[in-house]
Amino acid sequence: LQKELLKYKQEARNLQGIKDALQQRLIQQDAAVLQLKQELLRANMDKEELHNQNADLQRKVDERNRLLAEYKKELCQKDRHLQQHQSKLDEMLRQLSEASYQQVGSGWAALGTAQGGSVGSDSSAPPAQVDLERELEHKEALLAHCMKREAEE
């Protein structure tokens, strides 16, 4: 009977050792699970932060795209205005040139008949040239005035 008792005590000690080892292993696994939960929590927080940063960046890209579209629209409008002003300027210069040629022609003819000479004589060139230069300055001033008014509009 005593042998059986010793045998059962030995078996109880073996079972207690197994129980202690299993409890130690359970503690280690609980610690590993806790560590994994912490890592998962950190990863989820990082993921959320990256998601927020991505959303912010997307909003910035959308805003910049909107501004870019506005700038392109404004640029196209300015290009159209510039083309309109350029064509008006070209037309004004053409008209000014025509008027200048007409006035120069009539001025030379009047000068030639007033002096009794021909239109292209050397003796009448300097006064006529001075008159033409004055007229050109006057027309340049008129053109500058028109350009200024056009720019203000």
mmCIF file of C-alpha atoms in Angstrom:
data_model
loop_
_atom_site.group_PDB
_atom_site.id
_atom_site.type_symbol
_atom_site.label_atom_id
_atom_site.label_comp_id
_atom_site.label_asym_id
_atom_site.label_seq_id
_atom_site.Cartn_x
_atom_site.Cartn_y
_atom_site.Cartn_z
ATOM 1 C CA LEU A 1 0.000 0.000 0.000
ATOM 2 C CA GLN A 2 2.814 2.242 0.773
ATOM 3 C CA LYS A 3 4.304 1.614 -2.652
ATOM 4 C CA GLU A 4 1.045 2.600 -4.214
ATOM 5 C CA LEU A 5 0.941 5.725 -2.094
ATOM 6 C CA LEU A 6 4.459 6.647 -3.207
ATOM 7 C CA LYS A 7 3.514 5.923 -6.758
ATOM 8 C CA TYR A 8 0.472 8.209 -6.532
ATOM 9 C CA LYS A 9 2.501 10.913 -4.817
ATOM 10 C CA GLN A 10 5.085 10.693 -7.594
ATOM 11 C CA GLU A 11 2.347 10.860 -10.162
ATOM 12 C CA ALA A 12 0.815 13.867 -8.346
ATOM 13 C CA ARG A 13 4.203 15.608 -8.361
ATOM 14 C CA ASN A 14 4.578 14.888 -12.088
ATOM 15 C CA LEU A 15 1.111 16.209 -12.735
ATOM 16 C CA GLN A 16 1.860 19.311 -10.603
ATOM 17 C CA GLY A 17 5.045 19.874 -12.683
ATOM 18 C CA ILE A 18 3.087 19.535 -15.884
ATOM 19 C CA LYS A 19 0.440 21.877 -14.456
ATOM 20 C CA ASP A 20 3.109 24.452 -13.469
ATOM 21 C CA ALA A 21 4.775 24.180 -16.895
ATOM 22 C CA LEU A 22 1.432 24.620 -18.645
ATOM 23 C CA GLN A 23 0.618 27.633 -16.461
ATOM 24 C CA GLN A 24 4.023 29.153 -17.289
ATOM 25 C CA ARG A 25 3.405 28.528 -20.971
ATOM 26 C CA LEU A 26 -0.063 30.089 -20.668
ATOM 27 C CA ILE A 27 1.471 33.190 -19.029
ATOM 28 C CA GLN A 28 3.989 33.480 -21.883
ATOM 29 C CA GLN A 29 1.249 33.103 -24.487
ATOM 30 C CA ASP A 30 -0.881 35.719 -22.687
ATOM 31 C CA ALA A 31 2.097 38.093 -22.773
ATOM 32 C CA ALA A 32 2.602 37.378 -26.495
ATOM 33 C CA VAL A 33 -1.115 37.963 -27.151
ATOM 34 C CA LEU A 34 -0.956 41.226 -25.202
ATOM 35 C CA GLN A 35 2.093 42.326 -27.193
ATOM 36 C CA LEU A 36 0.339 41.433 -30.471
ATOM 37 C CA LYS A 37 -2.740 43.399 -29.388
ATOM 38 C CA GLN A 38 -0.544 46.417 -28.661
ATOM 39 C CA GLU A 39 1.149 46.117 -32.046
ATOM 40 C CA LEU A 40 -2.235 45.774 -33.730
ATOM 41 C CA LEU A 41 -3.486 48.855 -31.906
ATOM 42 C CA ARG A 42 -0.398 50.827 -32.986
ATOM 43 C CA ALA A 43 -0.790 49.603 -36.562
ATOM 44 C CA ASN A 44 -4.453 50.624 -36.609
ATOM 45 C CA MET A 45 -3.564 54.061 -35.205
ATOM 46 C CA ASP A 46 -0.849 54.449 -37.859
ATOM 47 C CA LYS A 47 -3.304 53.322 -40.520
ATOM 48 C CA GLU A 48 -5.874 55.875 -39.319
ATOM 49 C CA GLU A 49 -3.235 58.631 -39.288
ATOM 50 C CA LEU A 50 -2.140 57.736 -42.818
ATOM 51 C CA HIS A 51 -5.765 57.688 -43.930
ATOM 52 C CA ASN A 52 -6.264 61.203 -42.478
ATOM 53 C CA GLN A 53 -3.061 62.448 -44.114
ATOM 54 C CA ASN A 54 -4.189 60.949 -47.416
ATOM 55 C CA ALA A 55 -7.577 62.674 -47.106
ATOM 56 C CA ASP A 56 -5.853 66.008 -46.344
ATOM 57 C CA LEU A 57 -3.542 65.598 -49.320
ATOM 58 C CA GLN A 58 -6.487 64.710 -51.548
ATOM 59 C CA ARG A 59 -8.314 67.864 -50.404
ATOM 60 C CA LYS A 60 -5.212 69.927 -51.186
ATOM 61 C CA VAL A 61 -4.893 68.326 -54.630
ATOM 62 C CA ASP A 62 -8.576 68.984 -55.325
ATOM 63 C CA GLU A 63 -8.208 72.618 -54.226
ATOM 64 C CA ARG A 64 -5.120 73.106 -56.377
ATOM 65 C CA ASN A 65 -6.852 71.504 -59.342
ATOM 66 C CA ARG A 66 -9.785 73.877 -58.837
ATOM 67 C CA LEU A 67 -7.417 76.868 -58.676
ATOM 68 C CA LEU A 68 -5.568 75.634 -61.745
ATOM 69 C CA ALA A 69 -8.844 75.398 -63.667
ATOM 70 C CA GLU A 70 -9.739 78.944 -62.570
ATOM 71 C CA TYR A 71 -6.319 80.223 -63.629
ATOM 72 C CA LYS A 72 -6.624 78.526 -66.999
ATOM 73 C CA LYS A 73 -10.062 80.073 -67.464
ATOM 74 C CA GLU A 74 -8.741 83.523 -66.531
ATOM 75 C CA LEU A 75 -5.776 83.053 -68.840
ATOM 76 C CA CYS A 76 -8.061 82.155 -71.741
ATOM 77 C CA GLN A 77 -10.197 85.219 -71.039
ATOM 78 C CA LYS A 78 -7.122 87.424 -70.929
ATOM 79 C CA ASP A 79 -5.871 85.894 -74.165
ATOM 80 C CA ARG A 80 -9.211 86.695 -75.820
ATOM 81 C CA HIS A 81 -9.105 90.251 -74.479
ATOM 82 C CA LEU A 82 -5.527 90.608 -75.668
ATOM 83 C CA GLN A 83 -6.481 89.397 -79.140
ATOM 84 C CA GLN A 84 -9.427 91.801 -79.221
ATOM 85 C CA HIS A 85 -7.239 94.696 -78.120
ATOM 86 C CA GLN A 86 -4.560 93.701 -80.598
ATOM 87 C CA SER A 87 -7.058 93.689 -83.459
ATOM 88 C CA LYS A 88 -8.445 97.065 -82.303
ATOM 89 C CA LEU A 89 -4.917 98.425 -82.083
ATOM 90 C CA ASP A 90 -4.087 97.101 -85.535
ATOM 91 C CA GLU A 91 -7.250 98.713 -86.927
ATOM 92 C CA MET A 92 -6.469 102.018 -85.183
ATOM 93 C CA LEU A 93 -2.915 101.963 -86.516
ATOM 94 C CA ARG A 94 -4.203 101.240 -90.019
ATOM 95 C CA GLN A 95 -6.662 104.115 -89.776
ATOM 96 C CA LEU A 96 -3.986 106.384 -88.353
ATOM 97 C CA SER A 97 -1.622 105.406 -91.132
ATOM 98 C CA GLU A 98 -4.274 106.057 -93.791
ATOM 99 C CA ALA A 99 -5.122 109.420 -92.249
ATOM 100 C CA SER A 100 -1.450 110.280 -92.015
ATOM 101 C CA TYR A 101 -0.853 109.409 -95.657
ATOM 102 C CA GLN A 102 -3.872 111.438 -96.711
ATOM 103 C CA GLN A 103 -2.783 114.437 -94.670
ATOM 104 C CA VAL A 104 0.821 114.165 -95.840
ATOM 105 C CA GLY A 105 -0.339 113.999 -99.447
ATOM 106 C CA SER A 106 -2.664 116.970 -99.090
ATOM 107 C CA GLY A 107 -0.044 118.871 -97.044
ATOM 108 C CA TRP A 108 2.602 118.398 -99.694
ATOM 109 C CA ALA A 109 0.201 119.390 -102.418
ATOM 110 C CA ALA A 110 -0.909 122.496 -100.498
ATOM 111 C CA LEU A 111 2.685 123.368 -99.687
ATOM 112 C CA GLY A 112 3.752 122.925 -103.288
ATOM 113 C CA THR A 113 0.958 125.103 -104.676
ATOM 114 C CA ALA A 114 1.425 127.763 -101.962
ATOM 115 C CA GLN A 115 5.112 128.069 -102.778
ATOM 116 C CA GLY A 116 4.565 127.798 -106.482
ATOM 117 C CA GLY A 117 6.872 124.853 -106.782
ATOM 118 C CA SER A 118 6.528 121.148 -107.169
ATOM 119 C CA VAL A 119 5.532 118.845 -104.334
ATOM 120 C CA GLY A 120 8.909 117.184 -104.045
ATOM 121 C CA SER A 121 11.234 120.162 -104.359
ATOM 122 C CA ASP A 122 14.224 120.305 -102.017
ATOM 123 C CA SER A 123 13.487 123.864 -100.853
ATOM 124 C CA SER A 124 10.151 122.772 -99.291
ATOM 125 C CA ALA A 125 11.376 119.592 -97.606
ATOM 126 C CA PRO A 126 12.582 120.920 -94.264
ATOM 127 C CA PRO A 127 9.403 122.888 -93.282
ATOM 128 C CA ALA A 128 7.181 120.056 -94.446
ATOM 129 C CA GLN A 129 9.297 117.555 -92.557
ATOM 130 C CA VAL A 130 8.915 119.619 -89.390
ATOM 131 C CA ASP A 131 5.145 119.731 -89.909
ATOM 132 C CA LEU A 132 5.068 115.991 -90.484
ATOM 133 C CA GLU A 133 7.117 115.361 -87.358
ATOM 134 C CA ARG A 134 4.722 117.520 -85.313
ATOM 135 C CA GLU A 135 1.761 115.700 -86.793
ATOM 136 C CA LEU A 136 3.392 112.345 -86.079
ATOM 137 C CA GLU A 137 4.011 113.375 -82.449
ATOM 138 C CA HIS A 138 0.393 114.498 -82.187
ATOM 139 C CA LYS A 139 -0.842 111.194 -83.577
ATOM 140 C CA GLU A 140 1.462 109.233 -81.286
ATOM 141 C CA ALA A 141 0.019 111.143 -78.332
ATOM 142 C CA LEU A 142 -3.496 110.373 -79.579
ATOM 143 C CA LEU A 143 -2.574 106.724 -79.957
ATOM 144 C CA ALA A 144 -1.113 106.623 -76.437
ATOM 145 C CA HIS A 145 -4.291 108.235 -75.121
ATOM 146 C CA CYS A 146 -6.444 105.667 -76.940
ATOM 147 C CA MET A 147 -4.273 102.824 -75.618
ATOM 148 C CA LYS A 148 -4.570 104.175 -72.066
ATOM 149 C CA ARG A 149 -8.357 104.471 -72.361
ATOM 150 C CA GLU A 150 -8.563 100.977 -73.835
ATOM 151 C CA ALA A 151 -6.470 99.584 -70.979
ATOM 152 C CA GLU A 152 -8.735 101.257 -68.432
ATOM 153 C CA GLU A 153 -11.801 99.674 -69.996
#
